[in-house]
Amino acid sequence: RAREYLEKAHSSTEHLGKLFQDLLTSAKAEDGRLSSHPAVIEIGSYLEEITQGLKFAAEKKGLFMEFMIGSSQTIDATNREGNKVIKPLYYVLADPDRLREVITNIFDNAVKYTDQGKITIGLTGNDQVVQFYVKDTGPGIPAEDIPHLFQKFYRVDNSATRTIGGTGLGLFICRKIVELYQGRIWVESELEKGSTFFINLPRLTTQKAEQLQS
């Protein structure tokens, strides 16, 4: 009985700590005090590394996880020569820690709300834009909630969100971080078919990336 009380107290303290941290971060994001140290990032290798770190959380819940480069549904990001696939280099200018915060937040939400199936982290792009996304096979988001999803304190009201804790600030913070780098974040979803969160960032040419790195 004592253990049960302690576990509840511990859980409540963790939630309070998360709320405090999110409130602090969102306040800084709103008044321009959010710390940012932009650097040149090659998104392909960056996402691949992050995916390896996140895989355990998905597998622990019995979910399959994959990392994809290129998509027939968006922009084909691969060039084929014979049987060999050449991976393009997608450079962006952003703070790697802030970007990791965005991807981890969206990925954690996908794992929380997906009971079976898979989580896909994908990458594609064109000459101007680098696009990466997190796709799940969860319950989906009602159409009426989608326009409000990135607002402060907004949470979809259903049995899942009432059971799973959250501050309603995560996606708001994600939007603010992405906007720091002149990017865009949005979601496409269909009930019972899952959701896909997309992030577009301006693409650096290889020449520009090399100049900035030197």
JSON list of C-alpha atoms in Angstrom, two decimals:
[
{"chain": "A", "resi": 1, "resn": "ARG", "atom": "CA", "xyz": [0.00, 0.00, 0.00]},
{"chain": "A", "resi": 2, "resn": "ALA", "atom": "CA", "xyz": [2.81, 2.38, 0.88]},
{"chain": "A", "resi": 3, "resn": "ARG", "atom": "CA", "xyz": [4.51, 1.60, -2.46]},
{"chain": "A", "resi": 4, "resn": "GLU", "atom": "CA", "xyz": [1.28, 2.39, -4.30]},
{"chain": "A", "resi": 5, "resn": "TYR", "atom": "CA", "xyz": [1.00, 5.79, -2.59]},
{"chain": "A", "resi": 6, "resn": "LEU", "atom": "CA", "xyz": [4.65, 6.57, -3.26]},
{"chain": "A", "resi": 7, "resn": "GLU", "atom": "CA", "xyz": [4.31, 5.63, -6.94]},
{"chain": "A", "resi": 8, "resn": "LYS", "atom": "CA", "xyz": [1.30, 7.92, -7.30]},
{"chain": "A", "resi": 9, "resn": "ALA", "atom": "CA", "xyz": [3.15, 10.75, -5.56]},
{"chain": "A", "resi": 10, "resn": "HIS", "atom": "CA", "xyz": [6.20, 10.18, -7.78]},
{"chain": "A", "resi": 11, "resn": "SER", "atom": "CA", "xyz": [4.05, 10.21, -10.93]},
{"chain": "A", "resi": 12, "resn": "SER", "atom": "CA", "xyz": [2.34, 13.45, -9.85]},
{"chain": "A", "resi": 13, "resn": "THR", "atom": "CA", "xyz": [5.71, 15.08, -9.10]},
{"chain": "A", "resi": 14, "resn": "GLU", "atom": "CA", "xyz": [7.07, 14.08, -12.51]},
{"chain": "A", "resi": 15, "resn": "HIS", "atom": "CA", "xyz": [3.96, 15.54, -14.20]},
{"chain": "A", "resi": 16, "resn": "LEU", "atom": "CA", "xyz": [4.35, 18.78, -12.22]},
{"chain": "A", "resi": 17, "resn": "GLY", "atom": "CA", "xyz": [8.02, 19.01, -13.21]},
{"chain": "A", "resi": 18, "resn": "LYS", "atom": "CA", "xyz": [7.12, 18.49, -16.88]},
{"chain": "A", "resi": 19, "resn": "LEU", "atom": "CA", "xyz": [4.40, 21.13, -16.66]},
{"chain": "A", "resi": 20, "resn": "PHE", "atom": "CA", "xyz": [6.82, 23.61, -15.05]},
{"chain": "A", "resi": 21, "resn": "GLN", "atom": "CA", "xyz": [9.47, 22.98, -17.72]},
{"chain": "A", "resi": 22, "resn": "ASP", "atom": "CA", "xyz": [6.93, 23.29, -20.56]},
{"chain": "A", "resi": 23, "resn": "LEU", "atom": "CA", "xyz": [5.52, 26.52, -19.11]},
{"chain": "A", "resi": 24, "resn": "LEU", "atom": "CA", "xyz": [9.02, 27.97, -18.87]},
{"chain": "A", "resi": 25, "resn": "THR", "atom": "CA", "xyz": [9.93, 26.92, -22.42]},
{"chain": "A", "resi": 26, "resn": "SER", "atom": "CA", "xyz": [6.65, 28.20, -23.90]},
{"chain": "A", "resi": 27, "resn": "ALA", "atom": "CA", "xyz": [7.03, 31.55, -22.11]},
{"chain": "A", "resi": 28, "resn": "LYS", "atom": "CA", "xyz": [10.55, 31.93, -23.54]},
{"chain": "A", "resi": 29, "resn": "ALA", "atom": "CA", "xyz": [9.31, 30.91, -27.00]},
{"chain": "A", "resi": 30, "resn": "GLU", "atom": "CA", "xyz": [6.60, 33.57, -26.92]},
{"chain": "A", "resi": 31, "resn": "ASP", "atom": "CA", "xyz": [8.83, 36.49, -25.96]},
{"chain": "A", "resi": 32, "resn": "GLY", "atom": "CA", "xyz": [11.85, 35.49, -28.05]},
{"chain": "A", "resi": 33, "resn": "ARG", "atom": "CA", "xyz": [14.11, 34.30, -25.21]},
{"chain": "A", "resi": 34, "resn": "LEU", "atom": "CA", "xyz": [14.34, 30.69, -26.37]},
{"chain": "A", "resi": 35, "resn": "SER", "atom": "CA", "xyz": [18.03, 29.82, -26.60]},
{"chain": "A", "resi": 36, "resn": "SER", "atom": "CA", "xyz": [19.14, 28.64, -30.01]},
{"chain": "A", "resi": 37, "resn": "HIS", "atom": "CA", "xyz": [22.56, 27.73, -31.40]},
{"chain": "A", "resi": 38, "resn": "PRO", "atom": "CA", "xyz": [22.04, 27.00, -35.11]},
{"chain": "A", "resi": 39, "resn": "ALA", "atom": "CA", "xyz": [24.48, 24.73, -36.88]},
{"chain": "A", "resi": 40, "resn": "VAL", "atom": "CA", "xyz": [24.60, 22.97, -40.23]},
{"chain": "A", "resi": 41, "resn": "ILE", "atom": "CA", "xyz": [22.86, 19.59, -39.93]},
{"chain": "A", "resi": 42, "resn": "GLU", "atom": "CA", "xyz": [22.79, 16.82, -42.53]},
{"chain": "A", "resi": 43, "resn": "ILE", "atom": "CA", "xyz": [19.25, 15.65, -41.78]},
{"chain": "A", "resi": 44, "resn": "GLY", "atom": "CA", "xyz": [19.63, 12.13, -43.22]},
{"chain": "A", "resi": 45, "resn": "SER", "atom": "CA", "xyz": [22.38, 10.99, -40.84]},
{"chain": "A", "resi": 46, "resn": "TYR", "atom": "CA", "xyz": [20.90, 13.11, -38.02]},
{"chain": "A", "resi": 47, "resn": "LEU", "atom": "CA", "xyz": [17.49, 11.40, -38.25]},
{"chain": "A", "resi": 48, "resn": "GLU", "atom": "CA", "xyz": [19.06, 7.98, -38.60]},
{"chain": "A", "resi": 49, "resn": "GLU", "atom": "CA", "xyz": [20.96, 8.51, -35.34]},
{"chain": "A", "resi": 50, "resn": "ILE", "atom": "CA", "xyz": [17.84, 9.78, -33.53]},
{"chain": "A", "resi": 51, "resn": "THR", "atom": "CA", "xyz": [15.79, 6.84, -34.83]},
{"chain": "A", "resi": 52, "resn": "GLN", "atom": "CA", "xyz": [18.24, 4.39, -33.29]},
{"chain": "A", "resi": 53, "resn": "GLY", "atom": "CA", "xyz": [17.84, 6.12, -29.93]},
{"chain": "A", "resi": 54, "resn": "LEU", "atom": "CA", "xyz": [14.03, 6.20, -30.08]},
{"chain": "A", "resi": 55, "resn": "LYS", "atom": "CA", "xyz": [13.53, 2.66, -31.33]},
{"chain": "A", "resi": 56, "resn": "PHE", "atom": "CA", "xyz": [13.55, 1.13, -27.84]},
{"chain": "A", "resi": 57, "resn": "ALA", "atom": "CA", "xyz": [10.45, 3.07, -26.73]},
{"chain": "A", "resi": 58, "resn": "ALA", "atom": "CA", "xyz": [8.46, 1.80, -29.72]},
{"chain": "A", "resi": 59, "resn": "GLU", "atom": "CA", "xyz": [9.65, -1.79, -29.42]},
{"chain": "A", "resi": 60, "resn": "LYS", "atom": "CA", "xyz": [8.91, -1.79, -25.69]},
{"chain": "A", "resi": 61, "resn": "LYS", "atom": "CA", "xyz": [5.24, -1.22, -26.58]},
{"chain": "A", "resi": 62, "resn": "GLY", "atom": "CA", "xyz": [5.32, -3.88, -29.30]},
{"chain": "A", "resi": 63, "resn": "LEU", "atom": "CA", "xyz": [5.37, -1.37, -32.15]},
{"chain": "A", "resi": 64, "resn": "PHE", "atom": "CA", "xyz": [7.48, -1.75, -35.28]},
{"chain": "A", "resi": 65, "resn": "MET", "atom": "CA", "xyz": [9.65, 1.24, -36.20]},
{"chain": "A", "resi": 66, "resn": "GLU", "atom": "CA", "xyz": [11.20, 2.21, -39.51]},
{"chain": "A", "resi": 67, "resn": "PHE", "atom": "CA", "xyz": [13.25, 5.00, -41.04]},
{"chain": "A", "resi": 68, "resn": "MET", "atom": "CA", "xyz": [12.50, 5.85, -44.67]},
{"chain": "A", "resi": 69, "resn": "ILE", "atom": "CA", "xyz": [14.26, 8.08, -47.16]},
{"chain": "A", "resi": 70, "resn": "GLY", "atom": "CA", "xyz": [12.02, 9.10, -50.05]},
{"chain": "A", "resi": 71, "resn": "SER", "atom": "CA", "xyz": [8.28, 8.61, -50.45]},
{"chain": "A", "resi": 72, "resn": "SER", "atom": "CA", "xyz": [6.12, 8.03, -53.48]},
{"chain": "A", "resi": 73, "resn": "GLN", "atom": "CA", "xyz": [3.38, 10.03, -51.78]},
{"chain": "A", "resi": 74, "resn": "THR", "atom": "CA", "xyz": [5.45, 13.20, -51.40]},
{"chain": "A", "resi": 75, "resn": "ILE", "atom": "CA", "xyz": [8.69, 13.91, -53.25]},
{"chain": "A", "resi": 76, "resn": "ASP", "atom": "CA", "xyz": [10.93, 11.13, -54.53]},
{"chain": "A", "resi": 77, "resn": "ALA", "atom": "CA", "xyz": [14.16, 11.68, -52.62]},
{"chain": "A", "resi": 78, "resn": "THR", "atom": "CA", "xyz": [16.24, 8.86, -54.13]},
{"chain": "A", "resi": 79, "resn": "ASN", "atom": "CA", "xyz": [18.18, 8.59, -57.35]},
{"chain": "A", "resi": 80, "resn": "ARG", "atom": "CA", "xyz": [18.71, 5.09, -58.60]},
{"chain": "A", "resi": 81, "resn": "GLU", "atom": "CA", "xyz": [21.71, 3.91, -60.60]},
{"chain": "A", "resi": 82, "resn": "GLY", "atom": "CA", "xyz": [21.21, 0.22, -61.35]},
{"chain": "A", "resi": 83, "resn": "ASN", "atom": "CA", "xyz": [20.48, -1.48, -58.03]},
{"chain": "A", "resi": 84, "resn": "LYS", "atom": "CA", "xyz": [22.29, 1.14, -56.01]},
{"chain": "A", "resi": 85, "resn": "VAL", "atom": "CA", "xyz": [20.35, 3.85, -54.16]},
{"chain": "A", "resi": 86, "resn": "ILE", "atom": "CA", "xyz": [22.18, 7.16, -53.78]},
{"chain": "A", "resi": 87, "resn": "LYS", "atom": "CA", "xyz": [21.07, 9.05, -50.69]},
{"chain": "A", "resi": 88, "resn": "PRO", "atom": "CA", "xyz": [20.93, 12.80, -51.26]},
{"chain": "A", "resi": 89, "resn": "LEU", "atom": "CA", "xyz": [22.48, 15.12, -48.68]},
{"chain": "A", "resi": 90, "resn": "TYR", "atom": "CA", "xyz": [19.84, 17.28, -47.05]},
{"chain": "A", "resi": 91, "resn": "TYR", "atom": "CA", "xyz": [21.39, 20.21, -45.18]},
{"chain": "A", "resi": 92, "resn": "VAL", "atom": "CA", "xyz": [19.52, 22.63, -42.91]},
{"chain": "A", "resi": 93, "resn": "LEU", "atom": "CA", "xyz": [20.56, 25.35, -40.48]},
{"chain": "A", "resi": 94, "resn": "ALA", "atom": "CA", "xyz": [19.04, 24.70, -37.04]},
{"chain": "A", "resi": 95, "resn": "ASP", "atom": "CA", "xyz": [19.91, 23.95, -33.43]},
{"chain": "A", "resi": 96, "resn": "PRO", "atom": "CA", "xyz": [20.34, 20.14, -33.25]},
{"chain": "A", "resi": 97, "resn": "ASP", "atom": "CA", "xyz": [19.17, 20.02, -29.62]},
{"chain": "A", "resi": 98, "resn": "ARG", "atom": "CA", "xyz": [16.02, 22.04, -30.34]},
{"chain": "A", "resi": 99, "resn": "LEU", "atom": "CA", "xyz": [15.26, 19.93, -33.40]},
{"chain": "A", "resi": 100, "resn": "ARG", "atom": "CA", "xyz": [15.72, 16.76, -31.35]},
{"chain": "A", "resi": 101, "resn": "GLU", "atom": "CA", "xyz": [13.20, 18.19, -28.87]},
{"chain": "A", "resi": 102, "resn": "VAL", "atom": "CA", "xyz": [10.64, 18.55, -31.67]},
{"chain": "A", "resi": 103, "resn": "ILE", "atom": "CA", "xyz": [11.16, 15.07, -33.11]},
{"chain": "A", "resi": 104, "resn": "THR", "atom": "CA", "xyz": [11.19, 13.40, -29.69]},
{"chain": "A", "resi": 105, "resn": "ASN", "atom": "CA", "xyz": [7.99, 15.16, -28.63]},
{"chain": "A", "resi": 106, "resn": "ILE", "atom": "CA", "xyz": [6.09, 14.12, -31.76]},
{"chain": "A", "resi": 107, "resn": "PHE", "atom": "CA", "xyz": [7.51, 10.60, -31.62]},
{"chain": "A", "resi": 108, "resn": "ASP", "atom": "CA", "xyz": [6.57, 10.18, -27.94]},
{"chain": "A", "resi": 109, "resn": "ASN", "atom": "CA", "xyz": [3.00, 11.26, -28.73]},
{"chain": "A", "resi": 110, "resn": "ALA", "atom": "CA", "xyz": [2.86, 8.75, -31.59]},
{"chain": "A", "resi": 111, "resn": "VAL", "atom": "CA", "xyz": [3.97, 5.92, -29.27]},
{"chain": "A", "resi": 112, "resn": "LYS", "atom": "CA", "xyz": [1.57, 6.97, -26.50]},
{"chain": "A", "resi": 113, "resn": "TYR", "atom": "CA", "xyz": [-1.51, 6.95, -28.73]},
{"chain": "A", "resi": 114, "resn": "THR", "atom": "CA", "xyz": [-0.66, 3.99, -30.98]},
{"chain": "A", "resi": 115, "resn": "ASP", "atom": "CA", "xyz": [-1.66, 0.59, -29.61]},
{"chain": "A", "resi": 116, "resn": "GLN", "atom": "CA", "xyz": [-0.55, -1.54, -32.54]},
{"chain": "A", "resi": 117, "resn": "GLY", "atom": "CA", "xyz": [1.20, -1.22, -35.88]},
{"chain": "A", "resi": 118, "resn": "LYS", "atom": "CA", "xyz": [4.23, 0.94, -36.57]},
{"chain": "A", "resi": 119, "resn": "ILE", "atom": "CA", "xyz": [5.85, 4.35, -36.30]},
{"chain": "A", "resi": 120, "resn": "THR", "atom": "CA", "xyz": [7.65, 5.68, -39.36]},
{"chain": "A", "resi": 121, "resn": "ILE", "atom": "CA", "xyz": [10.20, 8.48, -39.38]},
{"chain": "A", "resi": 122, "resn": "GLY", "atom": "CA", "xyz": [10.73, 9.61, -42.94]},
{"chain": "A", "resi": 123, "resn": "LEU", "atom": "CA", "xyz": [12.74, 12.09, -44.98]},
{"chain": "A", "resi": 124, "resn": "THR", "atom": "CA", "xyz": [12.22, 13.64, -48.39]},
{"chain": "A", "resi": 125, "resn": "GLY", "atom": "CA", "xyz": [12.68, 17.01, -50.05]},
{"chain": "A", "resi": 126, "resn": "ASN", "atom": "CA", "xyz": [13.41, 19.06, -53.15]},
{"chain": "A", "resi": 127, "resn": "ASP", "atom": "CA", "xyz": [15.82, 21.88, -54.09]},
{"chain": "A", "resi": 128, "resn": "GLN", "atom": "CA", "xyz": [14.24, 24.38, -51.69]},
{"chain": "A", "resi": 129, "resn": "VAL", "atom": "CA", "xyz": [12.78, 22.30, -48.86]},
{"chain": "A", "resi": 130, "resn": "VAL", "atom": "CA", "xyz": [13.78, 19.44, -46.57]},
{"chain": "A", "resi": 131, "resn": "GLN", "atom": "CA", "xyz": [10.73, 17.57, -45.33]},
{"chain": "A", "resi": 132, "resn": "PHE", "atom": "CA", "xyz": [10.72, 14.99, -42.55]},
{"chain": "A", "resi": 133, "resn": "TYR", "atom": "CA", "xyz": [7.76, 13.38, -40.89]},
{"chain": "A", "resi": 134, "resn": "VAL", "atom": "CA", "xyz": [6.55, 11.08, -38.14]},
{"chain": "A", "resi": 135, "resn": "LYS", "atom": "CA", "xyz": [3.75, 8.73, -39.16]},
{"chain": "A", "resi": 136, "resn": "ASP", "atom": "CA", "xyz": [1.76, 6.42, -36.88]},
{"chain": "A", "resi": 137, "resn": "THR", "atom": "CA", "xyz": [-1.02, 3.86, -37.17]},
{"chain": "A", "resi": 138, "resn": "GLY", "atom": "CA", "xyz": [-2.94, 5.22, -34.18]},
{"chain": "A", "resi": 139, "resn": "PRO", "atom": "CA", "xyz": [-6.60, 6.26, -33.82]},
{"chain": "A", "resi": 140, "resn": "GLY", "atom": "CA", "xyz": [-6.21, 9.49, -35.80]},
{"chain": "A", "resi": 141, "resn": "ILE", "atom": "CA", "xyz": [-7.29, 13.03, -34.92]},
{"chain": "A", "resi": 142, "resn": "PRO", "atom": "CA", "xyz": [-10.82, 14.40, -35.49]},
{"chain": "A", "resi": 143, "resn": "ALA", "atom": "CA", "xyz": [-10.93, 16.95, -38.33]},
{"chain": "A", "resi": 144, "resn": "GLU", "atom": "CA", "xyz": [-12.39, 19.65, -36.05]},
{"chain": "A", "resi": 145, "resn": "ASP", "atom": "CA", "xyz": [-9.37, 19.40, -33.71]},
{"chain": "A", "resi": 146, "resn": "ILE", "atom": "CA", "xyz": [-6.63, 19.66, -36.34]},
{"chain": "A", "resi": 147, "resn": "PRO", "atom": "CA", "xyz": [-6.73, 23.49, -36.81]},
{"chain": "A", "resi": 148, "resn": "HIS", "atom": "CA", "xyz": [-6.25, 23.99, -33.04]},
{"chain": "A", "resi": 149, "resn": "LEU", "atom": "CA", "xyz": [-3.67, 21.28, -32.39]},
{"chain": "A", "resi": 150, "resn": "PHE", "atom": "CA", "xyz": [-0.63, 23.59, -32.20]},
{"chain": "A", "resi": 151, "resn": "GLN", "atom": "CA", "xyz": [-2.30, 26.14, -29.95]},
{"chain": "A", "resi": 152, "resn": "LYS", "atom": "CA", "xyz": [-1.23, 26.66, -26.36]},
{"chain": "A", "resi": 153, "resn": "PHE", "atom": "CA", "xyz": [-2.87, 24.24, -23.86]},
{"chain": "A", "resi": 154, "resn": "TYR", "atom": "CA", "xyz": [-5.04, 22.62, -26.54]},
{"chain": "A", "resi": 155, "resn": "ARG", "atom": "CA", "xyz": [-5.67, 18.88, -26.16]},
{"chain": "A", "resi": 156, "resn": "VAL", "atom": "CA", "xyz": [-8.01, 16.62, -28.09]},
{"chain": "A", "resi": 157, "resn": "ASP", "atom": "CA", "xyz": [-10.81, 15.63, -25.73]},
{"chain": "A", "resi": 158, "resn": "ASN", "atom": "CA", "xyz": [-11.33, 11.88, -25.86]},
{"chain": "A", "resi": 159, "resn": "SER", "atom": "CA", "xyz": [-10.92, 8.85, -23.63]},
{"chain": "A", "resi": 160, "resn": "ALA", "atom": "CA", "xyz": [-7.27, 8.36, -24.69]},
{"chain": "A", "resi": 161, "resn": "THR", "atom": "CA", "xyz": [-6.17, 11.90, -23.80]},
{"chain": "A", "resi": 162, "resn": "ARG", "atom": "CA", "xyz": [-8.03, 11.76, -20.51]},
{"chain": "A", "resi": 163, "resn": "THR", "atom": "CA", "xyz": [-6.13, 8.58, -19.61]},
{"chain": "A", "resi": 164, "resn": "ILE", "atom": "CA", "xyz": [-2.72, 9.69, -20.91]},
{"chain": "A", "resi": 165, "resn": "GLY", "atom": "CA", "xyz": [-1.22, 12.68, -19.13]},
{"chain": "A", "resi": 166, "resn": "GLY", "atom": "CA", "xyz": [-0.02, 15.76, -20.94]},
{"chain": "A", "resi": 167, "resn": "THR", "atom": "CA", "xyz": [0.40, 19.51, -20.52]},
{"chain": "A", "resi": 168, "resn": "GLY", "atom": "CA", "xyz": [-1.10, 20.66, -23.83]},
{"chain": "A", "resi": 169, "resn": "LEU", "atom": "CA", "xyz": [2.10, 22.62, -24.50]},
{"chain": "A", "resi": 170, "resn": "GLY", "atom": "CA", "xyz": [4.26, 20.11, -26.39]},
{"chain": "A", "resi": 171, "resn": "LEU", "atom": "CA", "xyz": [2.99, 20.80, -29.91]},
{"chain": "A", "resi": 172, "resn": "PHE", "atom": "CA", "xyz": [2.82, 24.54, -29.25]},
{"chain": "A", "resi": 173, "resn": "ILE", "atom": "CA", "xyz": [6.53, 24.47, -28.32]},
{"chain": "A", "resi": 174, "resn": "CYS", "atom": "CA", "xyz": [7.29, 22.33, -31.40]},
{"chain": "A", "resi": 175, "resn": "ARG", "atom": "CA", "xyz": [5.64, 24.94, -33.64]},
{"chain": "A", "resi": 176, "resn": "LYS", "atom": "CA", "xyz": [7.58, 27.77, -32.03]},
{"chain": "A", "resi": 177, "resn": "ILE", "atom": "CA", "xyz": [10.90, 25.93, -32.45]},
{"chain": "A", "resi": 178, "resn": "VAL", "atom": "CA", "xyz": [10.23, 25.08, -36.10]},
{"chain": "A", "resi": 179, "resn": "GLU", "atom": "CA", "xyz": [9.26, 28.71, -36.79]},
{"chain": "A", "resi": 180, "resn": "LEU", "atom": "CA", "xyz": [12.61, 29.82, -35.33]},
{"chain": "A", "resi": 181, "resn": "TYR", "atom": "CA", "xyz": [14.24, 28.32, -38.44]},
{"chain": "A", "resi": 182, "resn": "GLN", "atom": "CA", "xyz": [11.67, 29.68, -40.94]},
{"chain": "A", "resi": 183, "resn": "GLY", "atom": "CA", "xyz": [10.02, 26.26, -41.08]},
{"chain": "A", "resi": 184, "resn": "ARG", "atom": "CA", "xyz": [6.50, 24.94, -41.02]},
{"chain": "A", "resi": 185, "resn": "ILE", "atom": "CA", "xyz": [4.85, 22.11, -39.08]},
{"chain": "A", "resi": 186, "resn": "TRP", "atom": "CA", "xyz": [1.43, 20.59, -39.73]},
{"chain": "A", "resi": 187, "resn": "VAL", "atom": "CA", "xyz": [-0.50, 17.34, -39.41]},
{"chain": "A", "resi": 188, "resn": "GLU", "atom": "CA", "xyz": [-2.59, 15.20, -41.73]},
{"chain": "A", "resi": 189, "resn": "SER", "atom": "CA", "xyz": [-4.83, 12.64, -40.10]},
{"chain": "A", "resi": 190, "resn": "GLU", "atom": "CA", "xyz": [-7.79, 10.35, -40.67]},
{"chain": "A", "resi": 191, "resn": "LEU", "atom": "CA", "xyz": [-9.80, 8.65, -37.95]},
{"chain": "A", "resi": 192, "resn": "GLU", "atom": "CA", "xyz": [-8.87, 4.98, -37.45]},
{"chain": "A", "resi": 193, "resn": "LYS", "atom": "CA", "xyz": [-6.04, 5.34, -40.00]},
{"chain": "A", "resi": 194, "resn": "GLY", "atom": "CA", "xyz": [-3.37, 7.22, -38.09]},
{"chain": "A", "resi": 195, "resn": "SER", "atom": "CA", "xyz": [-1.65, 10.60, -38.25]},
{"chain": "A", "resi": 196, "resn": "THR", "atom": "CA", "xyz": [1.39, 12.07, -39.97]},
{"chain": "A", "resi": 197, "resn": "PHE", "atom": "CA", "xyz": [3.20, 15.12, -38.61]},
{"chain": "A", "resi": 198, "resn": "PHE", "atom": "CA", "xyz": [5.21, 16.95, -41.27]},
{"chain": "A", "resi": 199, "resn": "ILE", "atom": "CA", "xyz": [8.04, 19.45, -40.78]},
{"chain": "A", "resi": 200, "resn": "ASN", "atom": "CA", "xyz": [9.44, 21.54, -43.63]},
{"chain": "A", "resi": 201, "resn": "LEU", "atom": "CA", "xyz": [12.71, 23.45, -43.25]},
{"chain": "A", "resi": 202, "resn": "PRO", "atom": "CA", "xyz": [14.59, 25.55, -45.82]},
{"chain": "A", "resi": 203, "resn": "ARG", "atom": "CA", "xyz": [17.25, 23.45, -47.54]},
{"chain": "A", "resi": 204, "resn": "LEU", "atom": "CA", "xyz": [20.86, 24.60, -47.77]},
{"chain": "A", "resi": 205, "resn": "THR", "atom": "CA", "xyz": [22.84, 23.84, -50.89]},
{"chain": "A", "resi": 206, "resn": "THR", "atom": "CA", "xyz": [25.92, 21.70, -50.35]},
{"chain": "A", "resi": 207, "resn": "GLN", "atom": "CA", "xyz": [28.07, 24.70, -51.25]},
{"chain": "A", "resi": 208, "resn": "LYS", "atom": "CA", "xyz": [26.32, 26.96, -48.71]},
{"chain": "A", "resi": 209, "resn": "ALA", "atom": "CA", "xyz": [26.53, 24.23, -46.05]},
{"chain": "A", "resi": 210, "resn": "GLU", "atom": "CA", "xyz": [30.30, 23.86, -46.61]},
{"chain": "A", "resi": 211, "resn": "GLN", "atom": "CA", "xyz": [30.78, 27.64, -46.42]},
{"chain": "A", "resi": 212, "resn": "LEU", "atom": "CA", "xyz": [28.94, 27.85, -43.12]},
{"chain": "A", "resi": 213, "resn": "GLN", "atom": "CA", "xyz": [30.80, 24.85, -41.69]},
{"chain": "A", "resi": 214, "resn": "SER", "atom": "CA", "xyz": [34.18, 26.40, -42.54]}
]
